[in-house]
Short mmCIF file of C-alpha atoms in Angstrom, two decimals:
data_model
loop_
_atom_site.label_atom_id
_atom_site.label_comp_id
_atom_site.label_asym_id
_atom_site.label_seq_id
_atom_site.Cartn_x
_atom_site.Cartn_y
_atom_site.Cartn_z
CA UNK U 1 -23.96 -4.02 19.08
CA UNK U 2 -25.21 -7.27 17.32
CA UNK U 3 -22.29 -9.58 16.62
CA UNK U 4 -23.99 -10.70 13.27
CA UNK U 5 -23.33 -7.32 11.64
CA UNK U 6 -19.54 -8.10 12.07
CA UNK U 7 -19.11 -11.53 10.38
CA UNK U 8 -16.23 -11.00 8.37
CA UNK U 9 -14.74 -12.62 5.12
CA UNK U 10 -11.11 -11.92 5.88
CA UNK U 11 -9.70 -14.02 3.14
CA UNK U 12 -11.32 -14.75 -0.21
CA UNK U 13 -9.62 -16.98 -2.84
CA UNK U 14 -10.35 -18.62 -5.91
CA UNK U 15 -9.10 -22.12 -6.66
CA UNK U 16 -8.90 -22.92 -10.30
CA UNK U 17 -8.42 -26.49 -11.37
CA UNK U 18 -6.80 -26.44 -14.79
CA UNK U 19 -7.22 -29.14 -17.47
CA UNK U 20 -3.94 -30.57 -16.41
CA UNK U 21 -5.25 -31.39 -13.00
CA UNK U 22 -2.94 -28.85 -11.29
CA UNK U 23 -4.68 -26.80 -8.52
CA UNK U 24 -4.04 -23.10 -8.46
CA UNK U 25 -5.12 -20.96 -5.47
CA UNK U 26 -5.48 -17.32 -6.18
CA UNK U 27 -6.31 -14.75 -3.67
CA UNK U 28 -6.69 -10.89 -3.95
CA UNK U 29 -3.83 -8.61 -2.84
CA UNK U 30 -3.02 -5.06 -3.89
CA UNK U 31 -1.44 -6.48 -6.90
CA UNK U 32 -3.81 -8.92 -8.37
CA UNK U 33 -7.34 -7.96 -7.35
CA UNK U 34 -9.75 -5.34 -6.13
CA UNK U 35 -11.75 -5.46 -2.94
CA UNK U 36 -14.12 -3.36 -0.97
CA UNK U 37 -16.88 -3.51 1.87
CA UNK U 38 -19.72 -1.25 2.05
CA UNK U 39 -22.45 -0.35 4.57
CA UNK U 40 -25.67 1.48 4.22
CA UNK U 41 -25.50 2.56 8.07
CA UNK U 42 -22.30 4.26 8.98
CA UNK U 43 -20.33 6.90 7.12
CA UNK U 44 -16.60 6.34 6.57
CA UNK U 45 -15.97 9.58 4.74
CA UNK U 46 -16.26 7.87 1.36
CA UNK U 47 -19.90 7.21 0.56
CA UNK U 48 -20.08 4.34 3.18
CA UNK U 49 -17.39 2.27 1.27
CA UNK U 50 -14.27 1.09 3.08
CA UNK U 51 -11.09 -0.28 1.37
CA UNK U 52 -9.04 -1.78 4.34
CA UNK U 53 -7.63 -5.04 5.50
CA UNK U 54 -10.93 -6.71 6.32
CA UNK U 55 -14.20 -7.63 4.28
CA UNK U 56 -17.46 -7.41 6.27
CA UNK U 57 -20.79 -8.93 5.38
CA UNK U 58 -24.01 -9.47 7.24
CA UNK U 59 -26.14 -6.81 9.15
CA UNK U 60 -28.63 -6.32 11.84
CA UNK U 61 -31.16 -3.68 10.54
CA UNK U 62 -28.37 -2.39 8.52
CA UNK U 63 -26.32 -4.03 5.85
CA UNK U 64 -22.71 -4.87 5.08
CA UNK U 65 -21.58 -6.11 1.68
CA UNK U 66 -18.22 -7.02 0.16
CA UNK U 67 -17.23 -6.60 -3.51
CA UNK U 68 -14.30 -8.55 -4.75
CA UNK U 69 -12.79 -8.76 -8.27
CA UNK U 70 -9.72 -11.08 -9.19
CA UNK U 71 -7.36 -10.06 -11.95
CA UNK U 72 -7.54 -13.23 -14.22
CA UNK U 73 -4.61 -12.24 -16.44
CA UNK U 74 -2.34 -15.16 -16.73
CA UNK U 75 -4.67 -17.68 -15.35
CA UNK U 76 -5.85 -20.82 -17.44
CA UNK U 77 -8.30 -19.91 -20.36
CA UNK U 78 -10.76 -22.50 -18.94
CA UNK U 79 -11.19 -24.34 -15.60
CA UNK U 80 -12.65 -27.62 -14.85
CA UNK U 81 -13.68 -26.27 -11.41
CA UNK U 82 -13.30 -22.82 -9.81
CA UNK U 83 -14.44 -22.16 -6.25
CA UNK U 84 -14.76 -18.91 -4.28
CA UNK U 85 -13.82 -19.72 -0.75
CA UNK U 86 -14.62 -17.40 2.14
CA UNK U 87 -12.72 -17.55 5.40
CA UNK U 88 -14.37 -16.29 8.62
CA UNK U 89 -12.56 -14.56 11.30
CA UNK U 90 -13.93 -12.67 14.31
CA UNK U 91 -13.51 -8.90 14.13
CA UNK U 92 -13.51 -6.74 17.22
CA UNK U 93 -14.34 -9.94 19.14
CA UNK U 94 -17.63 -10.38 17.23
CA UNK U 95 -18.75 -13.45 15.45
CA UNK U 96 -21.97 -14.46 13.81
CA UNK U 97 -23.82 -16.91 11.72
CA UNK U 98 -25.15 -14.62 8.73
CA UNK U 99 -25.62 -16.46 5.58
CA UNK U 100 -23.87 -14.89 2.54
CA UNK U 101 -25.58 -14.46 -0.88
CA UNK U 102 -22.96 -14.17 -3.71
CA UNK U 103 -23.77 -12.40 -7.00
CA UNK U 104 -21.87 -12.05 -10.25
CA UNK U 105 -21.80 -8.08 -10.41
CA UNK U 106 -22.86 -6.55 -13.64
CA UNK U 107 -21.58 -3.00 -13.10
CA UNK U 108 -18.20 -1.55 -12.99
CA UNK U 109 -16.82 -0.58 -9.65
CA UNK U 110 -13.60 0.39 -7.98
CA UNK U 111 -12.25 0.58 -4.36
CA UNK U 112 -13.71 4.21 -3.97
CA UNK U 113 -17.31 3.11 -4.86
CA UNK U 114 -20.02 3.62 -2.22
CA UNK U 115 -23.40 2.56 -1.32
CA UNK U 116 -25.40 5.39 -2.29
CA UNK U 117 -23.81 7.05 -5.27
CA UNK U 118 -22.85 3.86 -7.10
CA UNK U 119 -25.24 1.54 -8.87
CA UNK U 120 -24.95 -2.04 -7.66
CA UNK U 121 -26.54 -4.91 -9.62
CA UNK U 122 -25.91 -8.45 -10.32
CA UNK U 123 -27.11 -11.89 -10.74
CA UNK U 124 -27.36 -14.16 -7.55
CA UNK U 125 -25.40 -17.34 -7.99
CA UNK U 126 -26.31 -18.93 -4.54
CA UNK U 127 -26.19 -18.52 -0.97
CA UNK U 128 -23.68 -19.87 1.52
CA UNK U 129 -24.74 -20.72 5.05
CA UNK U 130 -23.23 -18.79 7.86
CA UNK U 131 -19.58 -20.02 8.11
CA UNK U 132 -18.10 -21.29 11.41
CA UNK U 133 -15.19 -19.14 12.67
CA UNK U 134 -11.66 -20.03 11.46
CA UNK U 135 -13.18 -22.13 8.64
CA UNK U 136 -13.53 -21.95 4.89
CA UNK U 137 -16.93 -22.01 3.19
CA UNK U 138 -17.12 -22.20 -0.65
CA UNK U 139 -19.28 -21.55 -3.68
CA UNK U 140 -18.50 -23.11 -7.06
CA UNK U 141 -18.08 -20.27 -9.70
CA UNK U 142 -16.73 -22.27 -12.65
CA UNK U 143 -19.18 -20.94 -15.15
CA UNK U 144 -18.58 -17.43 -14.14
CA UNK U 145 -14.71 -17.84 -14.35
CA UNK U 146 -14.96 -19.49 -17.80
CA UNK U 147 -17.57 -16.80 -19.07
CA UNK U 148 -15.16 -14.12 -17.77
CA UNK U 149 -12.06 -15.65 -19.64
CA UNK U 150 -14.09 -15.98 -22.83
CA UNK U 151 -15.51 -12.48 -22.62
CA UNK U 152 -19.13 -13.58 -22.35
CA UNK U 153 -19.54 -11.30 -19.45
CA UNK U 154 -17.09 -8.47 -18.30
CA UNK U 155 -15.31 -9.35 -15.22
CA UNK U 156 -16.90 -7.05 -12.67
CA UNK U 157 -16.40 -9.51 -9.82
CA UNK U 158 -18.60 -10.89 -7.19
#
């Protein structure tokens, strides 16, 4: 088993800097966001989608993807800076250096969506280098945040 397939984004958060220069850190929980990881290789009795306490990315001949959507209700209408921050921890003792492409998703999904029966589409925003374990790695998503709040794009997550 190659360790690269188990690189995990265990914590995803968005930091929104409002016009008043206050920093707000917002991370998904069962109450304010939706998240899921999917694979094209192993069945988990739900079309290869898994909704548990970890988020996997990477792959070695197979692929693991994470989808995450923040509930933006009650957050500032505009942000001068919004950052998606990924935090890497080893899972089952495995670590890796897989880079992570981040896309603004264009299709609706929920925590029961899967790899084969659900249409996944989006626009790639950028690629993060493989994170070092126990550290954050981030991508600025200010445009996406502000577009979601304005209604330019439906908030289907990343």
